[in-house]
Coordinates of C-alpha atoms in Angstrom, one line a residue:
M1 CA 14.1 -14.0 -18.8
N2 CA 12.1 -17.2 -19.5
F3 CA 8.7 -15.9 -21.2
F4 CA 7.3 -19.6 -22.2
E5 CA 7.2 -20.4 -18.5
H6 CA 5.4 -16.8 -17.7
Q7 CA 3.1 -17.4 -20.5
D8 CA 2.4 -21.2 -19.4
N9 CA 1.8 -19.7 -15.9
A10 CA -0.6 -16.7 -17.0
R11 CA -2.6 -19.4 -19.3
R12 CA -3.0 -21.6 -16.7
N13 CA -4.2 -19.1 -14.0
S14 CA -6.6 -17.4 -16.5
R15 CA -8.1 -20.7 -17.4
W16 CA -8.8 -21.3 -13.3
L17 CA -9.9 -17.9 -13.1
I18 CA -12.5 -18.4 -15.8
L19 CA -13.8 -21.5 -14.0
V20 CA -13.9 -19.8 -11.0
F21 CA -16.1 -17.1 -12.8
I22 CA -18.5 -20.1 -14.1
L23 CA -18.9 -21.4 -10.5
A24 CA -19.9 -18.0 -9.4
V25 CA -22.4 -17.7 -11.7
A26 CA -23.6 -21.4 -11.1
A27 CA -23.6 -19.8 -7.3
I28 CA -26.1 -17.0 -8.0
V29 CA -28.5 -19.2 -9.2
V30 CA -28.5 -21.4 -6.2
A31 CA -28.5 -18.3 -4.0
V32 CA -31.7 -17.2 -5.8
N33 CA -33.3 -20.4 -5.1
L34 CA -32.6 -20.2 -1.5
V35 CA -33.6 -16.4 -1.1
I36 CA -37.0 -17.9 -2.6
L37 CA -36.9 -21.1 -0.5
V38 CA -36.2 -18.8 2.9
A39 CA -39.3 -16.7 1.7
L40 CA -41.7 -19.4 0.9
G41 CA -40.4 -21.1 4.5
F42 CA -40.7 -17.9 6.5
F43 CA -44.2 -16.8 5.6
S44 CA -45.7 -20.4 4.8
F45 CA -47.2 -21.2 8.7
D46 CA -50.2 -21.9 10.5
A47 CA -50.8 -18.8 13.1
E48 CA -52.5 -21.3 15.4
T49 CA -49.9 -24.3 15.3
A50 CA -46.5 -24.3 14.0
S51 CA -44.6 -23.1 11.1
V52 CA -44.4 -25.7 8.1
P53 CA -41.0 -27.5 8.3
F54 CA -38.4 -26.5 5.9
S55 CA -38.1 -29.9 4.0
E56 CA -41.7 -29.6 3.6
V57 CA -41.5 -26.6 1.6
V58 CA -38.7 -28.0 -0.3
R59 CA -40.4 -30.4 -1.2
Q60 CA -43.5 -28.7 -2.2
N61 CA -42.3 -26.4 -4.4
I62 CA -39.7 -28.5 -6.5
P63 CA -41.3 -27.3 -9.4
L64 CA -40.9 -23.8 -8.7
L65 CA -37.3 -23.9 -7.7
A66 CA -36.6 -25.8 -10.8
G67 CA -38.5 -23.1 -13.2
S68 CA -36.6 -20.4 -10.9
A69 CA -33.0 -21.9 -11.9
V70 CA -33.8 -22.0 -15.6
V71 CA -35.4 -18.4 -15.6
S72 CA -32.4 -17.1 -13.4
V73 CA -29.6 -18.9 -16.2
A74 CA -31.7 -17.8 -19.0
F75 CA -32.0 -14.1 -17.9
I76 CA -28.3 -14.3 -17.1
L77 CA -27.6 -15.5 -20.7
V78 CA -30.0 -13.7 -22.6
A79 CA -28.8 -10.1 -21.1
S80 CA -25.2 -11.0 -21.7
L81 CA -26.0 -12.2 -24.9
F82 CA -28.0 -8.5 -25.5
K83 CA -24.4 -6.9 -24.1
M84 CA -22.0 -8.8 -25.9
L85 CA -24.0 -8.0 -29.3
G86 CA -23.8 -4.5 -28.3
L87 CA -19.9 -4.8 -28.3
R88 CA -19.1 -6.7 -31.6
A89 CA -19.1 -4.1 -34.0
G90 CA -15.3 -4.3 -34.1
G91 CA -12.4 -2.5 -32.7
G92 CA -12.8 0.4 -34.7
Q93 CA -16.0 1.4 -33.1
V94 CA -14.4 1.1 -29.6
A95 CA -11.5 3.5 -30.5
R96 CA -14.1 5.9 -31.8
Q97 CA -16.0 6.0 -28.9
L98 CA -12.9 7.1 -26.8
G99 CA -12.2 9.9 -29.0
G100 CA -9.8 8.0 -31.5
T101 CA -9.2 9.1 -34.9
L102 CA -8.1 6.9 -37.9
V103 CA -4.7 7.6 -38.8
D104 CA -4.1 8.0 -42.4
S105 CA -1.7 5.7 -44.2
T106 CA -0.6 8.6 -46.1
T107 CA 0.0 10.8 -43.1
R108 CA 3.4 13.0 -42.9
D109 CA 3.0 13.4 -39.0
P110 CA 6.8 11.5 -38.1
L111 CA 5.4 10.3 -34.6
K112 CA 2.3 8.6 -36.8
R113 CA 4.4 7.5 -39.4
R114 CA 6.6 6.0 -37.2
L115 CA 3.8 4.1 -35.5
C116 CA 2.3 2.9 -38.7
N117 CA 5.8 1.7 -39.5
V118 CA 5.9 0.0 -36.2
V119 CA 2.2 -1.7 -36.6
E120 CA 3.1 -2.8 -40.2
E121 CA 6.4 -4.1 -39.5
I122 CA 5.0 -6.4 -36.3
A123 CA 1.8 -7.5 -38.5
L124 CA 4.1 -8.8 -41.6
A125 CA 6.6 -10.3 -39.1
S126 CA 3.8 -12.2 -36.9
G127 CA 2.0 -13.2 -40.2
V128 CA -1.3 -11.7 -38.9
P129 CA -3.5 -8.6 -40.9
V130 CA -2.3 -5.2 -40.3
P131 CA -5.1 -4.1 -37.7
E132 CA -7.0 -0.4 -38.1
I133 CA -4.8 2.2 -36.6
Y134 CA -6.2 5.1 -34.3
V135 CA -4.7 7.8 -32.3
L136 CA -6.2 9.2 -29.2
D137 CA -4.9 12.6 -29.8
Q138 CA -6.7 14.4 -26.6
E139 CA -4.9 12.2 -24.2
A140 CA -1.1 12.8 -22.9
G141 CA -1.0 9.8 -20.7
I142 CA 1.0 6.8 -22.0
N143 CA -1.3 4.2 -23.1
A144 CA -2.9 2.0 -25.7
F145 CA -5.2 -0.7 -26.4
A146 CA -6.3 -3.6 -28.9
A147 CA -10.0 -4.5 -29.5
G148 CA -11.9 -6.6 -31.6
Y149 CA -13.6 -10.3 -32.0
T150 CA -10.8 -11.7 -34.3
P151 CA -7.7 -10.5 -36.0
A152 CA -9.7 -9.6 -39.1
D153 CA -12.0 -6.9 -37.1
A154 CA -9.3 -6.0 -35.1
A155 CA -8.1 -2.3 -34.3
V156 CA -5.0 -1.2 -32.3
A157 CA -5.1 2.9 -30.8
V158 CA -2.4 4.7 -29.0
T159 CA -2.4 7.9 -26.9
R160 CA -0.7 11.0 -28.2
G161 CA 1.2 10.8 -24.9
A162 CA 2.8 7.2 -26.0
L163 CA 3.7 8.8 -29.4
E164 CA 5.6 11.7 -27.8
K165 CA 7.4 9.9 -25.0
L166 CA 8.0 6.6 -25.8
D167 CA 11.0 6.0 -28.0
R168 CA 10.8 3.5 -31.1
N169 CA 11.8 0.4 -29.3
E170 CA 9.6 1.3 -26.4
L171 CA 6.5 2.1 -29.0
Q172 CA 7.3 -1.4 -30.6
G173 CA 7.4 -3.0 -27.2
V174 CA 3.6 -1.5 -26.3
V175 CA 2.6 -2.6 -29.9
A176 CA 4.1 -6.2 -29.6
H177 CA 2.0 -6.2 -26.4
E178 CA -1.2 -5.3 -27.8
F179 CA -0.8 -7.6 -31.1
S180 CA -0.2 -10.3 -28.3
H181 CA -4.3 -9.8 -27.0
I182 CA -5.2 -9.9 -30.4
L183 CA -3.7 -13.4 -31.3
N184 CA -4.1 -15.0 -28.0
G185 CA -7.9 -13.9 -28.0
D186 CA -8.1 -11.8 -25.3
M187 CA -11.0 -9.5 -26.4
R188 CA -13.2 -12.3 -27.0
I189 CA -12.5 -13.6 -23.3
N190 CA -13.1 -9.9 -21.9
I191 CA -16.3 -9.4 -24.1
R192 CA -18.1 -12.5 -22.5
L193 CA -16.9 -11.9 -19.3
M194 CA -18.2 -8.3 -19.5
G195 CA -21.9 -9.7 -20.6
A196 CA -21.8 -12.2 -17.8
L197 CA -21.4 -8.8 -15.2
F198 CA -24.1 -7.4 -17.2
G199 CA -26.3 -10.5 -16.7
I200 CA -25.8 -10.5 -13.2
L201 CA -26.2 -6.2 -12.8
M202 CA -29.6 -7.0 -14.1
L203 CA -30.7 -9.4 -11.6
A204 CA -29.9 -6.7 -9.0
L205 CA -31.5 -4.1 -10.9
I206 CA -34.8 -5.9 -11.0
G207 CA -34.9 -6.7 -7.5
R208 CA -34.0 -2.9 -6.9
R209 CA -37.0 -1.9 -9.3
V210 CA -39.5 -4.2 -7.4
L211 CA -38.9 -2.7 -4.1
I212 CA -38.8 0.8 -5.7
H213 CA -42.6 -0.3 -7.1
S214 CA -43.4 -1.8 -3.6
H215 CA -42.6 1.0 -1.8
M216 CA -45.0 3.1 -4.0
F217 CA -47.8 0.7 -3.6
G218 CA -47.1 -0.4 -0.1
R219 CA -50.5 -1.7 0.3
S220 CA -49.6 -4.4 -1.5
S221 CA -47.2 -5.6 1.1
R222 CA -49.5 -6.1 3.8
D223 CA -50.9 -9.4 2.8
R224 CA -48.4 -12.5 2.8
N225 CA -48.1 -12.8 -0.9
G226 CA -46.8 -9.2 -0.8
G227 CA -44.3 -9.9 1.7
V228 CA -42.8 -12.9 -0.2
I229 CA -42.8 -10.8 -3.1
I230 CA -40.7 -8.0 -1.0
L231 CA -38.3 -10.6 0.5
I232 CA -37.8 -12.2 -2.8
A233 CA -36.7 -8.8 -4.6
F234 CA -34.6 -7.7 -1.4
G235 CA -32.7 -11.2 -1.5
L236 CA -32.4 -10.5 -5.6
M237 CA -31.2 -7.2 -5.2
A238 CA -28.9 -8.4 -2.6
V239 CA -27.6 -11.4 -4.4
G240 CA -26.9 -9.4 -7.2
Y241 CA -24.8 -7.0 -5.7
I242 CA -22.8 -9.4 -4.2
G243 CA -22.6 -11.5 -7.0
L244 CA -21.5 -8.2 -8.8
F245 CA -18.7 -7.4 -6.3
F246 CA -17.4 -11.0 -6.7
G247 CA -17.4 -10.9 -10.4
R248 CA -15.8 -8.1 -11.3
W249 CA -13.1 -8.9 -8.8
I250 CA -12.6 -12.1 -10.9
K251 CA -12.8 -10.4 -13.8
A252 CA -9.9 -7.8 -13.1
A253 CA -8.0 -11.1 -11.4
V254 CA -8.2 -12.5 -15.1
S255 CA -7.0 -9.4 -16.9
R256 CA -4.3 -9.1 -14.7
Q257 CA -3.2 -13.0 -15.7
R258 CA -4.0 -11.7 -19.4
E259 CA -1.5 -8.8 -19.0
Y260 CA 1.2 -11.1 -17.7
L261 CA 1.0 -13.1 -20.7
A262 CA 0.6 -10.1 -22.9
D263 CA 3.8 -8.9 -21.6
A264 CA 5.7 -12.1 -21.9
S265 CA 4.6 -12.5 -25.4
A266 CA 5.8 -8.6 -26.3
V267 CA 9.2 -9.8 -25.2
Q268 CA 9.1 -12.9 -27.5
F269 CA 8.0 -10.8 -30.4
T270 CA 10.9 -8.2 -29.8
R271 CA 13.4 -10.3 -27.9
D272 CA 14.5 -7.4 -26.1
P273 CA 12.6 -7.2 -22.6
D274 CA 13.9 -3.2 -22.3
S275 CA 11.1 -2.7 -25.0
I276 CA 8.4 -3.1 -23.0
G277 CA 10.1 -2.7 -19.6
G278 CA 11.4 0.6 -20.8
A279 CA 7.5 1.5 -21.5
L280 CA 6.4 0.6 -18.3
K281 CA 9.3 2.4 -16.1
K282 CA 8.2 5.7 -18.1
I283 CA 4.9 5.2 -17.0
A284 CA 5.9 4.9 -13.5
V285 CA 8.5 7.8 -13.8
Y286 CA 5.6 10.3 -15.0
G287 CA 3.8 9.4 -11.9
N288 CA 1.0 6.7 -13.2
S289 CA 0.6 8.8 -16.5
S290 CA -1.6 6.3 -18.0
Y291 CA -4.9 7.1 -16.9
L292 CA -6.9 8.8 -19.5
N293 CA -9.8 11.7 -19.3
V294 CA -12.3 9.5 -20.9
D295 CA -14.6 6.9 -18.9
T296 CA -12.5 3.8 -19.3
E297 CA -15.0 1.4 -17.1
E298 CA -15.8 -1.1 -19.7
V299 CA -12.6 -1.0 -21.6
S300 CA -10.1 -0.7 -18.7
H301 CA -9.1 -4.3 -19.3
M302 CA -8.3 -3.8 -22.8
L303 CA -5.9 -0.9 -21.9
F304 CA -1.9 -1.0 -21.7
G305 CA -1.9 0.5 -18.2
D306 CA -4.6 1.5 -15.9
G307 CA -7.4 3.9 -17.3
R308 CA -7.8 5.6 -14.2
K309 CA -7.0 5.0 -10.6
M310 CA -8.6 1.8 -8.8
I311 CA -8.2 0.0 -5.7
M312 CA -10.1 -2.9 -5.4
F313 CA -11.2 -4.0 -9.0
S314 CA -7.6 -2.9 -10.6
T315 CA -7.6 -4.5 -14.0
H316 CA -3.5 -4.5 -14.2
P317 CA -1.0 -5.9 -11.9
K318 CA 1.3 -3.0 -10.0
L319 CA 3.7 -1.3 -12.5
E320 CA 6.7 -2.6 -10.5
D321 CA 5.3 -6.5 -10.3
R322 CA 5.1 -6.2 -14.4
I323 CA 8.5 -4.8 -14.8
R324 CA 10.2 -7.4 -12.2
R325 CA 8.6 -9.9 -14.8
V326 CA 10.1 -8.9 -17.6
D327 CA 13.7 -7.2 -15.8
P328 CA 14.1 -9.7 -12.6
G329 CA 17.3 -7.5 -11.9
F330 CA 15.0 -4.1 -12.0
T331 CA 15.1 -1.8 -8.3
N332 CA 13.5 1.2 -7.9
E333 CA 16.5 3.1 -7.8
E334 CA 16.4 2.7 -11.7
L335 CA 13.4 4.9 -11.9
T336 CA 15.1 7.7 -9.8
R337 CA 17.7 7.6 -12.2
L338 CA 15.5 7.4 -15.3
A339 CA 13.3 10.5 -13.7
V340 CA 16.7 12.8 -13.7
K341 CA 17.3 11.4 -17.1
L342 CA 14.2 12.2 -18.7
N343 CA 14.3 15.8 -17.0
R344 CA 17.7 16.7 -18.5
E345 CA 17.7 14.7 -21.7
E346 CA 14.2 14.4 -23.3
T347 CA 14.4 16.3 -26.1
R348 CA 17.9 14.6 -27.0
A349 CA 16.5 11.0 -26.0
R350 CA 13.8 11.7 -28.9
E351 CA 16.5 12.6 -31.6
Q352 CA 18.5 9.6 -31.1
A353 CA 15.7 7.3 -31.1
K354 CA 14.7 8.4 -34.3
E355 CA 18.4 8.0 -35.9
Q356 CA 18.7 4.5 -34.2
A357 CA 14.9 3.9 -35.8
A358 CA 16.6 4.9 -39.1
K359 CA 19.5 2.7 -38.9
K360 CA 17.2 -0.5 -38.0
A361 CA 15.5 0.1 -40.7
E362 CA 18.6 0.4 -43.2
K363 CA 20.6 -2.6 -41.6
D364 CA 20.6 -5.7 -43.7
T365 CA 18.6 -4.4 -46.4
G366 CA 19.4 -7.7 -48.4
A367 CA 18.9 -10.2 -45.5
G368 CA 15.1 -10.7 -46.5
S369 CA 16.0 -13.5 -49.6
G370 CA 14.0 -16.5 -48.7
M371 CA 11.9 -14.7 -45.8
F372 CA 8.5 -15.6 -47.3
T373 CA 9.1 -19.3 -48.1
A374 CA 6.4 -22.0 -46.7
E375 CA 8.8 -23.2 -44.2
S376 CA 10.0 -19.6 -42.9
I377 CA 6.5 -18.5 -42.8
L378 CA 4.8 -21.3 -40.9
A379 CA 7.9 -21.2 -38.2
G380 CA 7.3 -17.6 -37.7
I381 CA 3.3 -17.3 -37.5
G382 CA 2.6 -15.4 -34.1
T383 CA 6.1 -15.7 -33.0
P384 CA 8.5 -13.0 -34.9
D385 CA 12.1 -12.4 -33.5
W386 CA 13.9 -9.3 -33.8
E387 CA 15.8 -10.5 -37.0
R388 CA 12.3 -11.1 -38.8
M389 CA 11.1 -7.5 -37.6
L390 CA 14.0 -5.8 -39.1
T391 CA 13.6 -8.0 -42.3
A392 CA 10.2 -7.1 -42.4
A393 CA 11.0 -3.5 -42.1
A394 CA 13.5 -3.6 -44.9
F395 CA 10.8 -5.4 -47.3
A396 CA 8.2 -2.4 -46.6
A397 CA 11.2 -0.2 -47.3
A398 CA 12.1 -1.7 -50.5
I399 CA 8.4 -1.3 -51.8
P400 CA 8.1 1.4 -54.7
E401 CA 7.3 4.7 -53.5
V402 CA 4.4 4.5 -56.0
M403 CA 2.9 1.3 -54.6
T404 CA 3.5 2.5 -50.8
R405 CA 1.2 5.2 -51.5
A406 CA -1.6 3.2 -53.7
V407 CA -1.6 0.4 -51.1
H408 CA -2.3 2.8 -48.3
S409 CA -5.1 4.6 -50.5
G410 CA -8.7 3.5 -50.4
E411 CA -9.1 4.3 -53.8
W412 CA -6.2 1.9 -55.0
A413 CA -5.6 -0.7 -52.2
A414 CA -8.0 -3.1 -54.3
E415 CA -6.0 -2.5 -57.7
V416 CA -3.1 -3.4 -55.7
L417 CA -4.5 -6.9 -55.5
F418 CA -5.2 -7.1 -59.0
Y419 CA -1.6 -5.9 -59.8
T420 CA -0.2 -8.6 -57.9
L421 CA -1.9 -11.1 -59.9
L422 CA -0.6 -10.2 -63.3
D423 CA 0.7 -12.6 -65.5
K424 CA 4.6 -12.9 -64.9
D425 CA 5.3 -13.4 -68.6
G426 CA 2.9 -11.1 -70.1
S427 CA 0.7 -13.7 -72.0
A428 CA -2.5 -13.0 -70.2
V429 CA -2.2 -9.3 -68.7
E430 CA -4.5 -8.1 -71.2
E431 CA -7.4 -10.6 -70.7
Q432 CA -6.6 -9.6 -67.0
L433 CA -7.1 -6.2 -67.4
L434 CA -10.1 -6.9 -69.5
A435 CA -11.6 -8.9 -66.7
V436 CA -10.7 -5.8 -64.1
A437 CA -12.7 -3.8 -66.2
R438 CA -15.6 -5.8 -66.8
N439 CA -16.1 -6.5 -63.1
M440 CA -14.7 -3.1 -61.6
G441 CA -15.2 -0.6 -64.4
A442 CA -12.7 1.1 -66.7
E443 CA -11.2 3.3 -64.3
S444 CA -10.0 0.5 -62.1
E445 CA -8.5 -1.3 -65.0
S446 CA -6.7 2.6 -65.9
K447 CA -5.2 2.4 -62.2
V448 CA -4.1 -1.4 -62.4
R449 CA -2.3 -0.6 -65.8
T450 CA -1.1 2.9 -64.3
L451 CA 0.6 0.6 -61.4
L452 CA 2.1 -2.1 -64.3
E453 CA 3.4 0.9 -66.3
E454 CA 4.9 2.8 -62.9
A455 CA 6.5 0.0 -61.2
G456 CA 6.7 -2.7 -63.5
P457 CA 5.6 -6.4 -62.8
A458 CA 5.4 -7.4 -59.2
L459 CA 8.6 -9.0 -57.8
P460 CA 7.9 -12.4 -56.3
E461 CA 8.9 -11.1 -52.6
Q462 CA 7.0 -8.1 -52.9
R463 CA 3.4 -9.7 -53.4
L464 CA 2.9 -11.0 -50.1
P465 CA 3.6 -7.9 -48.1
L466 CA 1.6 -6.0 -50.8
M467 CA -1.6 -8.0 -50.0
E468 CA -0.9 -7.9 -46.2
L469 CA -0.9 -4.0 -46.1
A470 CA -3.3 -3.6 -48.7
F471 CA -6.1 -5.6 -46.4
P472 CA -7.0 -3.3 -44.1
V473 CA -7.8 -0.5 -46.6
V474 CA -9.5 -3.1 -48.8
K475 CA -11.9 -4.3 -45.9
Q476 CA -13.4 -0.9 -45.2
R477 CA -15.5 -0.8 -48.4
P478 CA -19.0 -1.8 -48.5
P479 CA -20.0 -5.1 -48.8
E480 CA -21.2 -5.5 -52.3
N481 CA -17.6 -3.7 -53.2
L482 CA -16.4 -6.6 -51.8
E483 CA -18.1 -9.2 -53.2
K484 CA -16.9 -7.4 -56.8
V485 CA -12.8 -7.4 -55.6
L486 CA -13.5 -11.2 -54.6
R487 CA -14.6 -12.0 -58.1
T488 CA -12.1 -10.0 -59.7
V489 CA -9.4 -12.0 -57.8
K490 CA -10.6 -15.6 -58.6
E491 CA -10.8 -14.3 -62.1
L492 CA -7.5 -13.0 -62.7
A493 CA -6.1 -15.9 -61.1
E494 CA -7.9 -18.3 -63.3
A495 CA -7.0 -16.5 -66.7
D496 CA -3.6 -18.5 -67.4
G497 CA -5.5 -21.6 -66.9
W498 CA -3.7 -22.6 -63.5
T499 CA -3.5 -21.1 -60.0
D500 CA -0.4 -20.8 -58.2
V501 CA 0.0 -20.9 -54.4
F502 CA 0.1 -17.1 -54.1
E503 CA -3.4 -16.7 -56.2
F504 CA -5.0 -19.7 -54.1
L505 CA -3.7 -17.4 -50.7
L506 CA -5.1 -14.2 -51.8
A507 CA -8.4 -15.4 -52.6
R508 CA -8.7 -17.7 -49.5
S509 CA -7.4 -15.2 -47.6
L510 CA -9.8 -12.4 -48.9
Q511 CA -12.6 -14.8 -48.9
G512 CA -11.9 -15.2 -45.2
L513 CA -11.1 -11.4 -44.6
I514 CA -14.2 -10.5 -45.8
W515 CA -16.7 -13.0 -44.1
D516 CA -14.5 -12.6 -40.6
S517 CA -14.7 -8.9 -41.0
Q518 CA -18.5 -9.1 -41.5
N519 CA -19.6 -11.7 -38.8
P520 CA -17.0 -10.9 -36.3
H521 CA -19.2 -12.3 -33.4
R522 CA -19.3 -15.8 -35.2
A523 CA -15.5 -16.2 -36.2
Q524 CA -13.1 -18.2 -34.5
V525 CA -9.8 -17.4 -33.5
V526 CA -8.7 -21.4 -33.4
G527 CA -10.8 -24.2 -34.5
N528 CA -12.1 -27.0 -32.5
R529 CA -11.7 -29.8 -35.2
K530 CA -9.7 -33.0 -35.0
L531 CA -6.7 -33.6 -37.6
A532 CA -8.1 -37.0 -38.2
S533 CA -11.4 -35.3 -39.8
V534 CA -9.4 -33.1 -42.0
Q535 CA -7.0 -36.0 -43.3
K536 CA -7.4 -35.5 -46.8
D537 CA -6.7 -31.6 -46.5
V538 CA -3.6 -32.2 -44.7
V539 CA -2.3 -34.3 -46.9
T540 CA -2.8 -32.0 -49.6
V541 CA -1.3 -28.8 -47.7
L542 CA 1.7 -31.1 -47.2
N543 CA 2.1 -32.1 -50.5
V544 CA 1.9 -28.3 -51.7
L545 CA 4.6 -27.5 -49.0
A546 CA 6.8 -30.4 -50.3
V547 CA 6.7 -29.3 -53.9
H548 CA 7.3 -25.5 -53.2
G549 CA 9.5 -25.9 -50.1
H550 CA 12.6 -26.7 -52.2
A551 CA 14.8 -24.6 -54.4
D552 CA 15.6 -27.5 -56.5
P553 CA 13.1 -28.7 -59.1
E554 CA 13.9 -32.6 -58.7
T555 CA 14.0 -32.5 -54.9
S556 CA 10.5 -30.6 -54.9
Q557 CA 9.3 -33.7 -57.0
A558 CA 11.3 -36.5 -55.2
A559 CA 9.3 -35.1 -51.9
L560 CA 6.1 -36.1 -53.2
Y561 CA 7.2 -39.5 -53.2

């Protein structure tokens, strides 16, 4: 499968469709002005002679038409902004509104434990923060979604049906699909489209409200001015609903293209078309089993599959088309064979999937050497292959049990971050522990000391995975507590008189995570500055990479010159 070509096509089509959407909004503004012109031209006449020429009506009312255009645009923008502000609270709120429950990172439920492992593996392999994880326990359909403005406030939710009916590979394909939505910024695009649609809908609702008001007070419509108002109100309602129709159609088309992009990205992540292809085939075999019980009108574009049966405004391509995109050799006979196999061996298939997952987690446990070097991180951010995902799984499995429990605990996650910053040779450890006690209290200092005694000093290859796993738990703390955590991290990093690369990375990443999680509507996934404007910073980064990118100290120093 040429998934890079599919990604380019989907992005290109999305850009064209978004441009069409903007033009549609502009056409609505023009249509509103035409309604006003028609109303004025129809009622501006001399009863004894002839009507005033239409061009004369336009000339006489240019200021009114200009004001109408400004008011229409402003109204749509304000209504859209109001809607978008209501959706900015983060992906977790969306998941909870749909009945999702936050998965406890210490859960012993084997299906939820498998989901946590898959999400954490893909997050570590792709170089993005681990999102919050939710399960829709009341939903038997196979579905999932990702929500949030940015990776910092994202959440991934999976239905109970997906956990029970998909094997590990297929679940990995679905989660990779949702991660691609996060990385490609699809949530921000869809939220803006939802806001624009709401603004258009408000035009129609205002027109309808004016008509109802005129009907209740019918005498006001007997004079000429009343007739103009009624005609304008009727025109607004018609333009609004027609615009809403085409707006929803364009939004659904944009969503379908982003689904193709997410499918192609999932194949890129896993390097296994059968993972996401198998999940799509099971949805088809179970009879469109992606449908949900809750109302999915506003979040339909976020789902892995259709949330309900739709004909005109379906936000997802046909299942057969999606399957053929990832598996060009697919035929409908495969669904028949799969249905027979599932009916006969469903229980056995689940057991085999668990065994295969365990084997993959154990394979190449020593293959992670050097994975988290500067060169490998830069090459793999956002594009993890299957080998990196296996290596990430091996790293996660190599973390001591005491650290695994602590990093997933809301009471201990911050202390895990402090633990990763403790001095290697022990000369500054006591000073660092005093800093923890001074900023966070004696209990926090005792927890850090316990982690050090139980697990020993943090190994270099474990520091980055521990940081990534701790972030989604730490960010749930109150803002004032997060500021204390950040201040403590900075003091620990500076305790020995110099700051290494990991210490700098942890402090800056935590600072960025705090800001993004508290200001998701203002955070940007991709910047818009030019390299020339940050030339000094680029040179500094390249120097750091030159020094730390080689195992040989002499080669590292030579790289500076």
